[in-house]
Every structure is written in structure tokens, then in C-alpha cells.
XYZ file of C-alpha atoms in Angstrom:
675
model
C -12.168 -43.676 22.698
C -13.778 -46.889 23.842
C -11.423 -49.313 25.560
C -13.145 -52.585 24.685
C -15.015 -54.263 21.896
C -17.904 -56.562 22.582
C -19.704 -58.886 20.204
C -20.142 -57.161 16.839
C -23.557 -55.616 16.503
C -25.369 -52.780 14.795
C -28.773 -51.269 14.413
C -31.095 -53.313 12.228
C -32.622 -51.332 9.386
C -36.211 -52.155 8.520
C -35.883 -51.051 4.907
C -36.152 -53.708 2.177
C -33.068 -55.647 1.165
C -31.995 -56.446 -2.378
C -31.501 -60.171 -2.977
C -28.172 -61.476 -4.183
C -26.139 -64.682 -4.248
C -23.653 -65.258 -1.475
C -24.581 -62.224 0.641
C -27.444 -59.982 1.671
C -27.469 -56.365 0.652
C -29.391 -53.551 2.241
C -31.044 -50.910 0.085
C -30.868 -47.237 0.980
C -33.124 -44.289 0.257
C -30.535 -42.235 -1.584
C -28.778 -42.580 -3.932
C -30.870 -44.926 -6.054
C -30.090 -48.606 -5.578
C -30.856 -50.756 -8.592
C -32.559 -54.104 -8.358
C -30.772 -57.408 -8.767
C -29.914 -57.925 -12.420
C -27.213 -59.091 -14.782
C -26.045 -56.786 -17.584
C -23.866 -57.500 -20.599
C -20.322 -56.350 -19.935
C -17.616 -55.599 -22.487
C -14.299 -57.349 -21.867
C -11.789 -55.266 -19.871
C -9.267 -55.216 -22.732
C -11.736 -53.227 -24.858
C -11.161 -50.184 -22.620
C -7.865 -48.634 -21.647
C -7.112 -48.245 -17.909
C -8.656 -45.272 -16.149
C -5.446 -44.876 -14.137
C -2.360 -43.522 -15.848
C 1.267 -44.405 -15.298
C 1.772 -41.235 -13.257
C -1.090 -42.211 -10.942
C 0.488 -45.606 -10.333
C 3.954 -44.109 -9.855
C 2.780 -41.511 -7.333
C 0.756 -44.106 -5.440
C 3.745 -46.438 -5.304
C 5.802 -43.584 -3.873
C 3.080 -42.719 -1.365
C 2.671 -39.226 -2.854
C -0.688 -39.300 -4.672
C -2.675 -36.730 -2.695
C -5.863 -37.375 -4.691
C -5.620 -41.144 -4.962
C -9.236 -41.334 -3.766
C -10.178 -39.965 -7.214
C -8.527 -42.965 -8.874
C -8.934 -45.937 -6.528
C -12.442 -46.906 -5.500
C -15.531 -46.614 -7.713
C -16.133 -43.572 -9.912
C -18.984 -42.720 -12.259
C -17.493 -41.246 -15.428
C -17.485 -41.276 -19.208
C -14.570 -43.309 -20.536
C -13.811 -43.677 -24.236
C -17.314 -42.590 -25.135
C -19.158 -44.848 -22.701
C -20.814 -43.904 -19.419
C -20.093 -46.293 -16.599
C -18.175 -46.936 -13.410
C -14.406 -47.253 -13.091
C -13.288 -49.601 -10.322
C -9.765 -49.832 -8.957
C -8.387 -51.509 -5.843
C -4.943 -52.148 -4.373
C -4.479 -55.876 -3.688
C -0.875 -56.718 -4.663
C -0.877 -60.269 -3.293
C -4.215 -61.368 -4.756
C -4.313 -64.138 -7.343
C -7.370 -62.545 -8.976
C -9.916 -59.838 -8.212
C -13.472 -59.401 -9.509
C -16.135 -56.796 -8.928
C -19.369 -58.363 -7.719
C -22.641 -56.659 -6.979
C -26.338 -56.432 -7.548
C -25.607 -55.745 -11.241
C -24.180 -59.253 -11.848
C -25.959 -61.319 -9.184
C -22.725 -61.305 -7.140
C -21.068 -63.574 -9.673
C -17.310 -63.069 -9.782
C -16.857 -64.544 -13.262
C -18.467 -61.678 -15.190
C -16.481 -58.628 -14.008
C -12.933 -59.848 -13.616
C -10.411 -57.060 -13.049
C -6.962 -56.790 -14.611
C -3.742 -56.145 -12.790
C -1.812 -53.037 -13.820
C 1.797 -54.142 -14.001
C 3.714 -54.388 -10.727
C 1.681 -51.678 -8.993
C -0.568 -54.128 -7.186
C -3.579 -52.170 -8.484
C -6.465 -54.037 -10.149
C -8.736 -52.098 -12.501
C -11.976 -52.473 -14.455
C -14.285 -50.110 -16.317
C -17.902 -51.230 -16.297
C -19.928 -49.499 -19.017
C -23.588 -49.071 -18.220
C -23.113 -49.223 -14.466
C -24.511 -46.316 -12.520
C -24.649 -44.348 -9.311
C -26.193 -46.402 -6.503
C -24.836 -49.845 -7.426
C -24.088 -52.198 -4.527
C -20.695 -53.864 -4.875
C -17.767 -55.627 -3.234
C -14.492 -57.093 -4.411
C -14.200 -60.868 -4.733
C -10.579 -61.675 -4.017
C -8.785 -64.971 -4.603
C -5.706 -65.584 -2.477
C -4.181 -69.023 -2.788
C -7.085 -71.431 -2.518
C -9.280 -68.966 -0.639
C -11.988 -66.746 -2.084
C -13.587 -63.982 -0.040
C -15.482 -60.693 -0.338
C -14.153 -57.302 0.747
C -15.756 -53.883 0.929
C -13.961 -51.172 -1.026
C -11.389 -49.332 1.175
C -11.972 -46.201 -0.929
C -15.775 -46.445 -1.130
C -17.531 -43.095 -0.802
C -20.658 -44.714 0.634
C -21.529 -47.840 2.601
C -24.695 -49.626 3.584
C -26.000 -48.992 7.078
C -24.721 -51.624 9.543
C -25.050 -54.518 9.946
C -24.990 -54.715 6.118
C -21.493 -54.203 4.693
C -21.640 -53.612 0.940
C -20.045 -50.601 -0.705
C -22.205 -48.289 -2.809
C -21.196 -46.399 -5.954
C -21.696 -42.701 -5.278
C -21.211 -39.558 -7.305
C -21.722 -36.521 -5.102
C -24.174 -33.946 -6.369
C -23.855 -31.506 -3.480
C -22.865 -27.873 -4.125
C -21.393 -26.086 -1.117
C -22.384 -22.508 -0.373
C -19.746 -21.669 2.238
C -17.259 -19.778 0.064
C -17.250 -16.789 2.423
C -16.409 -19.024 5.377
C -13.577 -20.804 3.533
C -12.085 -17.512 2.331
C -11.959 -16.161 5.879
C -10.602 -19.436 7.208
C -7.466 -19.215 5.088
C -6.447 -16.025 6.887
C -7.074 -17.205 10.426
C -4.435 -17.832 13.082
C -6.299 -20.083 15.467
C -3.727 -19.910 18.254
C -4.337 -16.150 18.478
C -8.130 -16.364 18.398
C -10.871 -17.602 20.732
C -11.504 -21.311 20.289
C -14.325 -22.887 22.293
C -15.308 -26.363 21.101
C -18.542 -28.261 21.755
C -17.847 -31.993 21.414
C -20.775 -33.996 20.050
C -21.660 -37.630 19.522
C -24.231 -37.164 16.772
C -26.156 -40.344 17.526
C -26.986 -39.437 21.122
C -27.136 -35.640 21.236
C -30.868 -35.834 20.700
C -32.997 -38.861 19.814
C -36.652 -39.299 18.866
C -38.396 -41.572 21.397
C -41.626 -41.591 19.372
C -39.740 -43.288 16.523
C -38.075 -46.189 18.342
C -35.581 -43.843 19.989
C -33.796 -43.286 16.697
C -31.039 -40.658 16.411
C -31.439 -37.496 14.405
C -30.188 -37.559 10.821
C -27.531 -35.235 9.410
C -30.301 -33.066 7.960
C -32.500 -33.060 11.060
C -29.727 -32.120 13.453
C -28.335 -29.247 11.356
C -30.693 -26.383 12.357
C -31.131 -27.626 15.931
C -27.416 -28.011 16.602
C -26.506 -24.737 14.891
C -29.038 -22.799 16.943
C -27.906 -24.444 20.162
C -24.207 -23.849 19.530
C -24.811 -20.193 18.660
C -27.047 -19.747 21.705
C -24.309 -21.109 23.948
C -21.468 -19.201 22.306
C -19.220 -22.029 21.131
C -17.030 -21.314 18.110
C -16.714 -24.899 16.853
C -18.422 -28.274 16.920
C -16.247 -31.363 17.153
C -17.928 -34.600 16.091
C -16.828 -37.977 17.319
C -15.870 -39.974 14.191
C -18.572 -39.991 11.528
C -16.892 -42.514 9.236
C -18.610 -45.857 8.798
C -17.948 -48.387 11.540
C -19.497 -51.806 12.210
C -19.709 -51.582 16.007
C -21.875 -48.750 17.361
C -20.494 -48.757 20.936
C -17.035 -47.954 19.565
C -18.558 -44.473 18.961
C -16.884 -44.445 15.528
C -13.341 -45.071 16.749
C -13.136 -48.492 15.075
C -13.410 -47.419 11.450
C -14.128 -49.891 8.670
C -14.666 -47.440 5.769
C -12.379 -44.425 5.943
C -13.884 -42.554 2.993
C -17.567 -43.203 3.731
C -19.643 -41.259 6.278
C -21.754 -43.403 8.564
C -25.019 -44.355 6.888
C -26.641 -44.497 10.341
C -27.474 -40.803 9.968
C -27.983 -40.382 6.234
C -26.061 -40.071 2.984
C -22.658 -38.458 2.371
C -24.280 -35.455 0.689
C -26.490 -35.018 3.721
C -23.359 -34.834 5.887
C -22.030 -32.230 3.463
C -25.252 -30.317 4.026
C -24.762 -30.425 7.805
C -21.204 -29.064 7.598
C -22.208 -26.452 5.036
C -25.151 -25.362 7.198
C -22.932 -24.936 10.258
C -20.446 -22.900 8.228
C -23.169 -20.614 6.959
C -24.181 -19.996 10.573
C -20.588 -19.113 11.460
C -19.661 -22.368 13.215
C -16.452 -24.282 12.569
C -16.529 -28.084 12.241
C -13.873 -30.500 13.489
C -14.080 -34.276 13.299
C -12.167 -36.981 15.132
C -9.921 -39.006 12.813
C -8.438 -42.414 13.639
C -5.169 -43.351 11.874
C -3.855 -45.373 14.828
C -5.765 -48.629 14.322
C -8.691 -50.346 12.604
C -11.016 -53.283 13.408
C -10.279 -56.756 12.093
C -13.747 -57.479 10.684
C -13.576 -59.935 7.796
C -15.321 -57.628 5.305
C -12.989 -54.643 5.798
C -9.263 -53.800 5.809
C -7.914 -56.710 7.811
C -5.823 -59.154 5.723
C -7.315 -57.394 2.743
C -5.761 -59.450 -0.050
C -5.187 -62.508 2.102
C -2.011 -61.068 3.587
C -1.085 -58.381 6.096
C -1.536 -55.473 3.698
C -2.652 -52.431 5.690
C -1.436 -53.847 8.991
C 1.850 -55.339 10.218
C 2.642 -59.028 9.837
C 4.812 -59.165 12.979
C 2.554 -60.210 15.914
C 4.478 -57.797 18.181
C 3.447 -54.914 15.927
C 0.171 -55.930 14.300
C -2.390 -55.721 17.101
C -3.252 -53.067 19.636
C -3.292 -54.823 23.029
C -5.965 -52.572 24.576
C -8.519 -52.499 21.792
C -8.027 -55.780 19.927
C -7.611 -53.860 16.685
C -4.985 -53.899 13.938
C -2.226 -51.292 13.745
C -1.465 -49.591 10.428
C 1.903 -50.327 8.824
C 3.223 -46.757 8.544
C 6.384 -47.994 6.843
C 4.437 -49.012 3.749
C 4.174 -46.178 1.254
C 0.769 -47.158 -0.086
C -0.629 -47.273 3.468
C 0.751 -43.827 4.269
C -0.773 -42.620 1.003
C -4.147 -44.110 1.965
C -4.155 -42.270 5.297
C -2.793 -38.910 4.144
C -5.142 -38.832 1.156
C -7.973 -39.700 3.522
C -7.196 -36.712 5.733
C -7.132 -34.480 2.651
C -10.387 -36.042 1.429
C -12.274 -34.949 4.542
C -10.754 -31.488 4.538
C -11.307 -30.935 0.801
C -14.438 -32.844 -0.081
C -16.398 -32.227 3.127
C -14.923 -28.808 3.977
C -13.984 -29.823 7.519
C -12.085 -27.134 9.407
C -9.914 -29.571 11.281
C -9.152 -33.121 12.313
C -8.566 -34.206 15.884
C -6.166 -37.135 15.541
C -7.069 -39.861 18.005
C -4.648 -41.902 20.131
C -1.436 -40.257 18.917
C 0.471 -41.593 21.929
C -0.265 -45.177 20.833
C 1.324 -44.360 17.475
C 4.479 -42.736 18.826
C 5.640 -45.597 21.052
C 6.377 -49.160 19.994
C 6.011 -50.244 23.625
C 2.701 -48.449 24.183
C 0.628 -50.552 26.601
C 2.975 -53.509 26.054
C 5.013 -55.490 28.556
C 8.678 -56.347 28.208
C 9.176 -58.893 25.446
C 5.932 -57.922 23.696
C 7.436 -55.250 21.450
C 10.279 -54.819 18.984
C 12.737 -51.904 19.462
C 13.488 -49.581 16.568
C 16.763 -49.721 14.637
C 18.461 -47.645 17.334
C 17.215 -49.837 20.176
C 14.585 -47.368 21.382
C 10.848 -47.509 21.880
C 9.971 -44.697 19.468
C 8.004 -45.682 16.384
C 10.135 -43.942 13.776
C 7.801 -44.833 10.913
C 4.762 -43.385 12.707
C 6.699 -40.234 13.603
C 7.666 -39.729 9.957
C 4.056 -40.333 8.930
C 2.673 -37.744 11.371
C 5.177 -35.129 10.241
C 4.342 -35.737 6.581
C 0.612 -35.724 7.363
C 0.776 -32.312 9.008
C 3.043 -30.780 6.377
C 0.820 -31.968 3.527
C -2.504 -30.953 5.093
C -1.264 -27.488 6.021
C 0.115 -26.903 2.541
C -2.921 -28.266 0.706
C -5.631 -26.890 3.023
C -4.424 -23.640 4.608
C -6.353 -22.527 7.659
C -7.431 -26.022 8.700
C -6.437 -27.422 12.085
C -4.639 -30.618 13.032
C -5.164 -31.461 16.700
C -3.389 -34.229 18.605
C -4.837 -36.309 21.399
C -1.450 -37.034 22.941
C -1.190 -37.905 26.622
C 2.554 -38.180 27.221
C 5.426 -35.729 27.559
C 6.506 -36.127 23.925
C 8.174 -32.807 23.079
C 7.084 -30.239 20.480
C 3.879 -31.976 19.371
C 2.387 -28.652 18.259
C 5.606 -27.146 16.913
C 6.283 -26.919 13.159
C 8.124 -29.781 11.519
C 10.841 -27.411 10.314
C 11.473 -26.513 13.976
C 11.784 -30.144 15.039
C 8.149 -30.716 16.020
C 5.432 -33.088 14.871
C 3.601 -30.242 13.127
C 0.202 -30.269 14.867
C -1.599 -26.978 15.507
C -2.827 -27.970 18.959
C -2.397 -30.676 21.558
C -4.991 -31.746 24.115
C -3.652 -30.893 27.585
C -4.365 -34.237 29.217
C -2.062 -33.441 32.138
C -4.055 -30.334 33.032
C -7.290 -32.270 32.741
C -6.163 -35.112 35.034
C -4.617 -32.770 37.628
C -7.621 -30.453 37.660
C -10.165 -33.253 38.051
C -8.016 -34.808 40.786
C -8.128 -31.514 42.686
C -11.839 -30.885 42.218
C -12.810 -34.451 43.094
C -11.069 -33.987 46.444
C -13.144 -32.862 49.417
C -12.394 -29.156 50.077
C -11.166 -30.091 53.560
C -8.236 -31.922 51.968
C -7.611 -29.821 48.854
C -4.687 -28.048 50.477
C -2.617 -31.197 50.123
C -3.320 -31.249 46.374
C -2.691 -27.544 45.771
C 0.162 -28.294 43.383
C -2.376 -29.961 41.052
C -3.676 -26.447 40.340
C -0.281 -24.840 39.851
C 1.884 -27.520 38.227
C 0.341 -27.078 34.780
C 1.665 -23.536 34.549
C 5.217 -24.895 34.525
C 4.660 -26.305 31.031
C 1.650 -24.293 29.788
C 3.667 -22.587 27.018
C 5.584 -25.586 25.725
C 2.681 -26.415 23.381
C -0.426 -24.856 21.867
C -2.872 -26.473 24.269
C -6.576 -27.242 24.271
C -8.081 -27.839 27.715
C -10.379 -30.861 27.243
C -13.259 -32.173 29.273
C -14.137 -34.750 26.641
C -16.329 -37.827 26.255
C -13.561 -39.969 27.755
C -14.095 -38.335 31.155
C -17.788 -39.218 31.474
C -17.846 -42.930 30.540
C -16.606 -46.306 31.801
C -17.823 -45.740 35.371
C -16.011 -42.393 35.653
C -19.300 -40.563 36.170
C -20.522 -37.257 34.788
C -18.569 -34.099 35.616
C -21.290 -32.902 37.966
C -21.250 -36.192 39.842
C -17.462 -36.068 40.201
C -17.809 -33.006 42.399
C -17.836 -33.657 46.169
C -20.451 -32.507 48.665
C -24.198 -32.098 48.610
C -26.146 -30.955 45.560
C -25.486 -27.261 46.231
C -21.751 -27.876 46.575
C -21.632 -30.029 43.450
C -23.116 -27.255 41.324
C -20.996 -24.565 42.984
C -17.840 -26.636 42.479
C -18.617 -27.195 38.815
C -19.426 -23.529 38.221
C -16.155 -22.534 39.909
C -14.274 -25.111 37.819
C -15.695 -23.746 34.569
C -14.860 -20.171 35.584
C -11.303 -21.256 36.335
C -11.038 -23.275 33.088
C -12.220 -20.446 30.839
C -9.669 -18.076 32.421
C -6.778 -20.559 32.293
C -4.334 -20.415 29.341
C -5.437 -22.782 26.585
C -8.372 -23.193 24.222
C -11.540 -24.871 25.519
C -13.376 -28.126 24.792
C -16.505 -29.383 26.551
C -18.440 -32.576 25.860
C -22.167 -32.319 25.261
C -24.294 -32.477 28.395
C -21.584 -31.026 30.605
C -22.821 -27.539 29.745
C -26.015 -28.080 31.763
C -24.814 -30.660 34.269
C -25.955 -34.087 33.169
C -26.098 -36.310 36.266
C -25.794 -39.750 34.727
C -22.878 -41.196 32.832
C -23.118 -40.732 29.073
C -24.190 -43.630 26.865
C -24.316 -43.650 23.080
C -27.730 -45.338 23.099
C -29.685 -42.591 24.869
C -30.391 -38.916 24.291
C -29.013 -36.291 26.632
C -31.308 -35.518 29.559
C -32.702 -32.286 28.154
C -35.503 -32.211 30.725
C -32.922 -31.166 33.332
C -32.939 -27.674 31.839
C -36.366 -27.218 33.399
C -34.725 -27.078 36.855
C -33.062 -23.856 38.120
C -29.628 -25.309 38.973
C -29.121 -26.934 35.563
C -30.514 -23.921 33.743
C -28.201 -21.665 35.753
C -25.189 -23.771 34.831
C -25.975 -23.448 31.142
C -26.439 -19.684 31.482
C -22.958 -19.611 33.030
C -21.507 -21.405 29.991
C -23.246 -18.904 27.732
C -21.750 -16.001 29.689
C -18.315 -17.606 29.831
C -18.202 -18.022 26.061
C -19.475 -14.491 25.494
C -16.920 -12.963 27.872
C -14.179 -15.214 26.510
C -14.787 -13.993 22.970
C -14.985 -10.368 24.107
C -11.809 -10.133 26.208
C -8.635 -10.553 24.156
C -6.596 -11.122 27.318
C -8.191 -14.567 27.625
C -6.944 -15.904 24.280
C -4.528 -13.564 22.485
C -1.422 -15.024 24.182
C -2.465 -18.518 25.234
C 0.885 -19.962 24.161
C 3.009 -17.055 25.404
C 4.223 -16.652 28.984
C 3.641 -12.903 28.666
C -0.086 -13.626 28.710
C -0.125 -14.940 32.287
C 1.124 -13.908 35.714
C 0.419 -15.327 39.163
C -0.881 -13.034 41.894
C -1.644 -15.468 44.722
C -0.200 -18.880 44.046
C 0.699 -20.524 47.375
C -2.398 -20.105 49.546
C -3.016 -23.832 49.877
C -4.486 -23.473 53.378
C -7.432 -21.385 52.211
C -7.739 -23.014 48.743
C -7.382 -19.606 47.074
C -5.554 -18.722 43.875
C -5.457 -15.519 41.821
C -3.772 -14.716 38.518
C -3.636 -12.184 35.697
C -4.428 -12.843 32.022
C -2.880 -10.240 29.744
C -3.063 -9.191 26.092
C 0.426 -7.730 25.466
C -0.554 -6.071 22.192
C -3.438 -4.033 23.642
C -2.583 -3.929 27.332
C -5.989 -5.400 28.241
C -6.086 -7.479 31.398
C -8.401 -9.803 33.325
C -7.864 -10.694 36.989
C -9.144 -14.155 37.967
C -9.700 -15.001 41.656
C -10.796 -18.461 42.817
C -11.945 -19.609 46.237
C -12.153 -23.403 46.136
C -13.317 -23.773 49.730
C -16.967 -23.678 50.890
C -16.220 -20.728 53.173
C -17.068 -17.077 52.454
C -13.880 -15.005 52.812
C -14.761 -11.397 53.503
C -12.172 -8.669 52.960
C -9.640 -11.007 51.378
C -6.812 -8.785 50.113
C -5.666 -9.416 46.550
C -2.706 -7.688 44.899
C -3.585 -5.525 41.896
C -1.257 -4.182 39.196
C -2.381 -0.530 39.085
C -4.712 2.080 40.533
C -8.309 2.552 39.438
C -11.571 0.636 39.484
C -11.660 -3.064 38.559
C -15.020 -3.966 37.008
C -16.433 -7.349 38.010
C -17.376 -9.145 34.801
C -18.012 -12.639 36.241
C -18.981 -14.189 39.545
C -19.912 -17.863 39.376
C -21.902 -17.481 42.626
C -24.270 -14.969 41.028
C -27.985 -15.578 41.590
C -28.625 -15.929 37.849
C -26.479 -19.069 37.931
C -28.464 -20.296 40.960
C -25.656 -19.269 43.282
C -25.821 -17.559 46.651
C -24.906 -14.076 45.449
C -21.861 -13.649 47.680
C -19.236 -11.170 46.493
C -21.395 -9.749 43.693
C -20.261 -6.139 43.185
C -19.980 -3.731 40.293
C -16.329 -2.939 40.895
C -13.438 -2.934 43.336
C -11.226 0.111 43.846
C -7.500 -0.481 44.148
C -5.830 0.911 47.236
C -2.203 1.971 47.597
C -1.514 -1.030 49.833
C 1.136 -3.454 48.511
C 0.185 -7.149 48.367
C 1.475 -10.235 46.569
C 4.427 -8.278 45.166
C 2.204 -5.628 43.569
C 1.950 -1.961 44.539
C -1.840 -1.939 44.853
C -4.473 -4.232 46.289
C -8.171 -4.548 46.999
C -10.239 -6.057 49.802
C -12.625 -8.471 48.126
C -15.335 -10.786 49.430
C -14.668 -14.222 47.970
C -17.789 -16.350 47.428
C -17.709 -19.972 48.628
C -16.665 -22.384 45.887
C -16.612 -19.461 43.476
C -14.575 -17.888 40.710
C -14.569 -14.166 39.895
C -13.164 -12.179 36.985
C -12.343 -8.473 37.121
C -11.460 -6.312 34.137
C -8.438 -4.144 34.951
C -8.581 -0.399 34.217
C -6.729 0.771 31.116
């Protein structure tokens, strides 16, 4: 996620704005936005509350899993009248009113009533309709201010900040996909994820360089993902956010998709379309922090409501954002219900939970004296730990088959183990250690890689402690880190050869796969959210060859069970040649214990051709070459390309058989073992 926040900004929409008192409101194409007007409104006491006592009780206990159906704004028929039911949690407010284009933003006409000691304010507005612009006018002490609805299903496109009443009309057609999903065991299946920032995957230069909409991107992205063999798309956060360069990681409206790319139902269409094409959809989710913009969650009712009051707990020192108060039941309810909302209402197949490490530690990125120990004197955030465990238990029970993925960069134990077994309950954890070690090795000149050989082998000491995803994500190609291709040392030929060898090694290594957009064809420049990927590069042989390699890797990965059946089981891996640091050579076996299938992976990470290099093999027979990253079709040199290698009765590397193999320079080869 982005590490800094500049001056707040956003794209300016040229569509007409609806006039109102006290604020400007931006109209949207869909749903219908009514013009400024004032309508007669019955007094609140003429209608009973739209929330029942059980709703308020469950919310107060932090256990209302569908609280988003009660708080917020909902079009419904209540006591014989059609209208909109509003409800908001603001326990420390002196008064709350609904203001909008329907009452000229006048807080005196739609005053809400407080429901007992719950802290919830409620109002039913007969005659109000889908598409109304609104905010809450909150009085706290002598102050009066406007807030967007934390539970709003739709927001105006930035920089406008009003909430919009929305009743979804979309009907999903992905029943077959959802039925199959319930039966899946992702840790025993191939999982290859294409990470996408929707706003910069492809833009339209002829139309002021605007990004594609949810509807426009659907067929293009689906076709591209299928063509390249990825199983899932993972979107950077698509919830509304005021600051575009945060890439969606500074969320202001947790229940509203970003209006930058269309309406909520259009996002539903995108997800539904991908499902119907056989593609899973994951989205990044940010429960660690939120921006302090005046219109959003910060000091919502004039007090520290969603965030901590204590200055040593309330603000994230790296990002200048507020930290959620996980000890408050209503806040935990807000977040857990939000996760369920995206899984249920948008049919997402998983959530990648951002910045988990910052949640787990009270002293995360803080100096001595800047944090408060827990009740036992430690640095663990006990409230956040309890929240994460509850989050994962609830989502897995309510939405079977969906995935919860942790971006967690420390050695916290059992992140992807079940809660009942003492873990945090995630399905997968990003293997940040593998990523850092691997990039450190590959960024080193081959002349000096021998001294970093342990960076290749160390990860196998802990590879089965978690269910890992191997990530080359957006974070590795921004903030002056350079694109993956540009991280590789040497001339242009060596850069491409290094990257091809790295991908061949990655796809054979234990762990699921994740690759950020543009890395599949070797983008040269560092990624920016304001520009499209450099698609013209695919017109050149080297870039085209790299993408063909990714296509082949994903196809072979899906085909060979040895590469994914036992990712989290030590029985699925065995070293052959592990200590040849001098020649920069490693070799290992990937095994499928259930079927006996096996892939041999051999890597030569030096720019030297090694003819007749003897590699130990487990049994007699012919070993079919299924991959050579130096193949001519990938724009390689063609060294070591053979149909098969026959095992000889010559012991090597502790095995009874071996083969003399030509190792291509800066190349990775896979061989399928005989049955």
C-alpha cells in the first residue's frame, strides 16, 4: 500500500452538479439523482422504528452480521408508505438530521430520533426514493458538521463526498460458480493470481486518458486472464476513497464501490462476468486504518468513535491515518459485517487483508515511549488478534469456500492455521520473506550470487509452517523500487533471461502464485496509477516471449498436480542439489504423494552454459522436458532444449540414478519424471 499521503485530490467530473445549501453535490448517471427540492415530511413519531430491539441488541454486542441491512439508507415500504429508512450510529451526538437534495440540505426538516441507549439514530422518510443525495448533519456540543453515511451503498465520485441512496437491481447469474466454490479446497488446488489496479490496467487516451469502467473492462480483462492462464484476479481496493494515489488503501466509504469506474451494480456485473468465464475474484480489504478526512469516519460524532482516543493508539505513524478501535463492539461489528457484505452482496471469492502486521503489534513502526503495552506488558494487540480470529471464523462459517488472505510480513506464528488450532484463521499468508530473499538474490550480479546462495534455500526451512502465496505485488514496483525487469542485473538479454529464470523457479517453488499486472510482459518503467500499462511493448519479441512464458507456466502449473497438490506439506518437496553456490545451480523435486507424479526443477542462475552437468534422478526411465525458459519461443538462446533425458545407473546427489544435462545460461528447466 502507499506509504504517504499528499494533498487531498481527486479527478474532477465534468457532469452537472445539483445545487444545494451548504455544500455542492455531484450528480451521477445511474441511479437517478433527483433535482433540488423540498418535500413534505411526516413527523418521525408517526412511524415506528425500522430497527427492532433484537437488531439493536445484536449490534450492541457486536454480533449483527447483517447490520448493513439496518444501518445506512434503505428503500422500503414501511407501514404502508414507500420511502427511505435512515439509521446511523452516533452515540455521543446531541442531535442528528438527514440532509440532502430533497430538503435543500436543511437540517431542521428531517430530524432523527435516538433509539434508547443504543447510540443509533433513526428516521423513515416517506416519499424519498432511490438516487437521493444525502449526508448526516450532526450536532456535538456547540459544533455542527456534515458526515457521509458509513454504511452508504453508493457515493459520489471524488472530489464530491455525498452519499447516495441505492437499491440494487442486479441479478447475478453465477450460481454454477458459487455451487462449485463451496466444495473447493484452495490449498490443494492451483491458484495463480493476477493482481490488478483497475484504474491503470488500460486507459483511453482519446478520452482524456480516462480509465476503463467496470463494464468496459469486464470482457477485456476476462479474455486476457483466460489467455494467460491465471485462475483469479485480485483487485486493489475498489471501495470509495478520496485520494486516488492511495490506490484505494485509504478507504472513506467501506460499503460503497468507487464511483470512479461506475455504479455498484456495474461492479457486480464485472464480478459476475468474470465468474461466468471461470475466473475467481479477490479484492484487497483494509481494516487496519482509515483516512481522517472531515466528511468520513474520523471523529464521526464529534468524538473518537471508530478510532482510539489515546494518541499513542489512534494514529498510524507511517500513513497519517486513524487506527480502528478493535476493542469497541460496534466497530468490530462494522468491520466484520463489511467483510460479509462484500462476500455476500458482491459474490467476491476472497479478501486479501491489508497490513495485518500493523494490526498485530502495538509497537508497529513506533519508537520506545510512543506505544502502550497490553495488560500483560507485551507489544501484542490483543483486541486486534481477537478481532481477526472472529473475522475469519465468521466469514468461513457464513461464506464457505471463500478465501481470507493475510498480508503479514513478520514471523507471527500460525497465521493461516485454524482458530481452533491456535491460529489466526486465515486461509493463506503472503510469503514476504521469500519475496524479499528471492529479489535480493536476483538483483545481485551473478558473479556475486554465490555469497547469497542461502537466500534461495532459507525459505524452505519454513515453507510448510503456513499456507503461503508467493507474491510479486504492486508494492515491489513502486516508490523508486523499479519494475521487476529493471531489477535484474546485466544487459538487456541478461535482464530478460534472469526474469524468465526467476518465473520458472517461482512457479515450481512450493506456494501459490501472485503477479502484478505488467510484470507478465516485462514493463520497464515503474508503475503509476495515472497511466496505462505499456501495452505497445508486446510488439517486441522479448516482451512477447516473456508473456508466452507466463502463459506456458500457468498451463503447465494447472496440468501437473505435483506443483500444487502438496504446497503446504513437506512430502511435496525434496532437494536434489542444494549447496552448489559456486556454480549458482539448484535442483529439486516437486511431488504429488497421492498420485506419485513428479516434476524435477533445475536452475542455472549464472550466465554460463554448463554442458553435461550431472543431476541426481529418483528412478530409471526417460524424463520428458516440459519447460526450458531459454527456449527460442521465449526469445531465449535455445540452449539445453531437448525432448527428454534418460536416467543412467550412476548415483548422484544421494539418488541411485542421474542424467547428464546441458544447463542453459540464466535458465530454469522442468522435467516430468517417468511413472
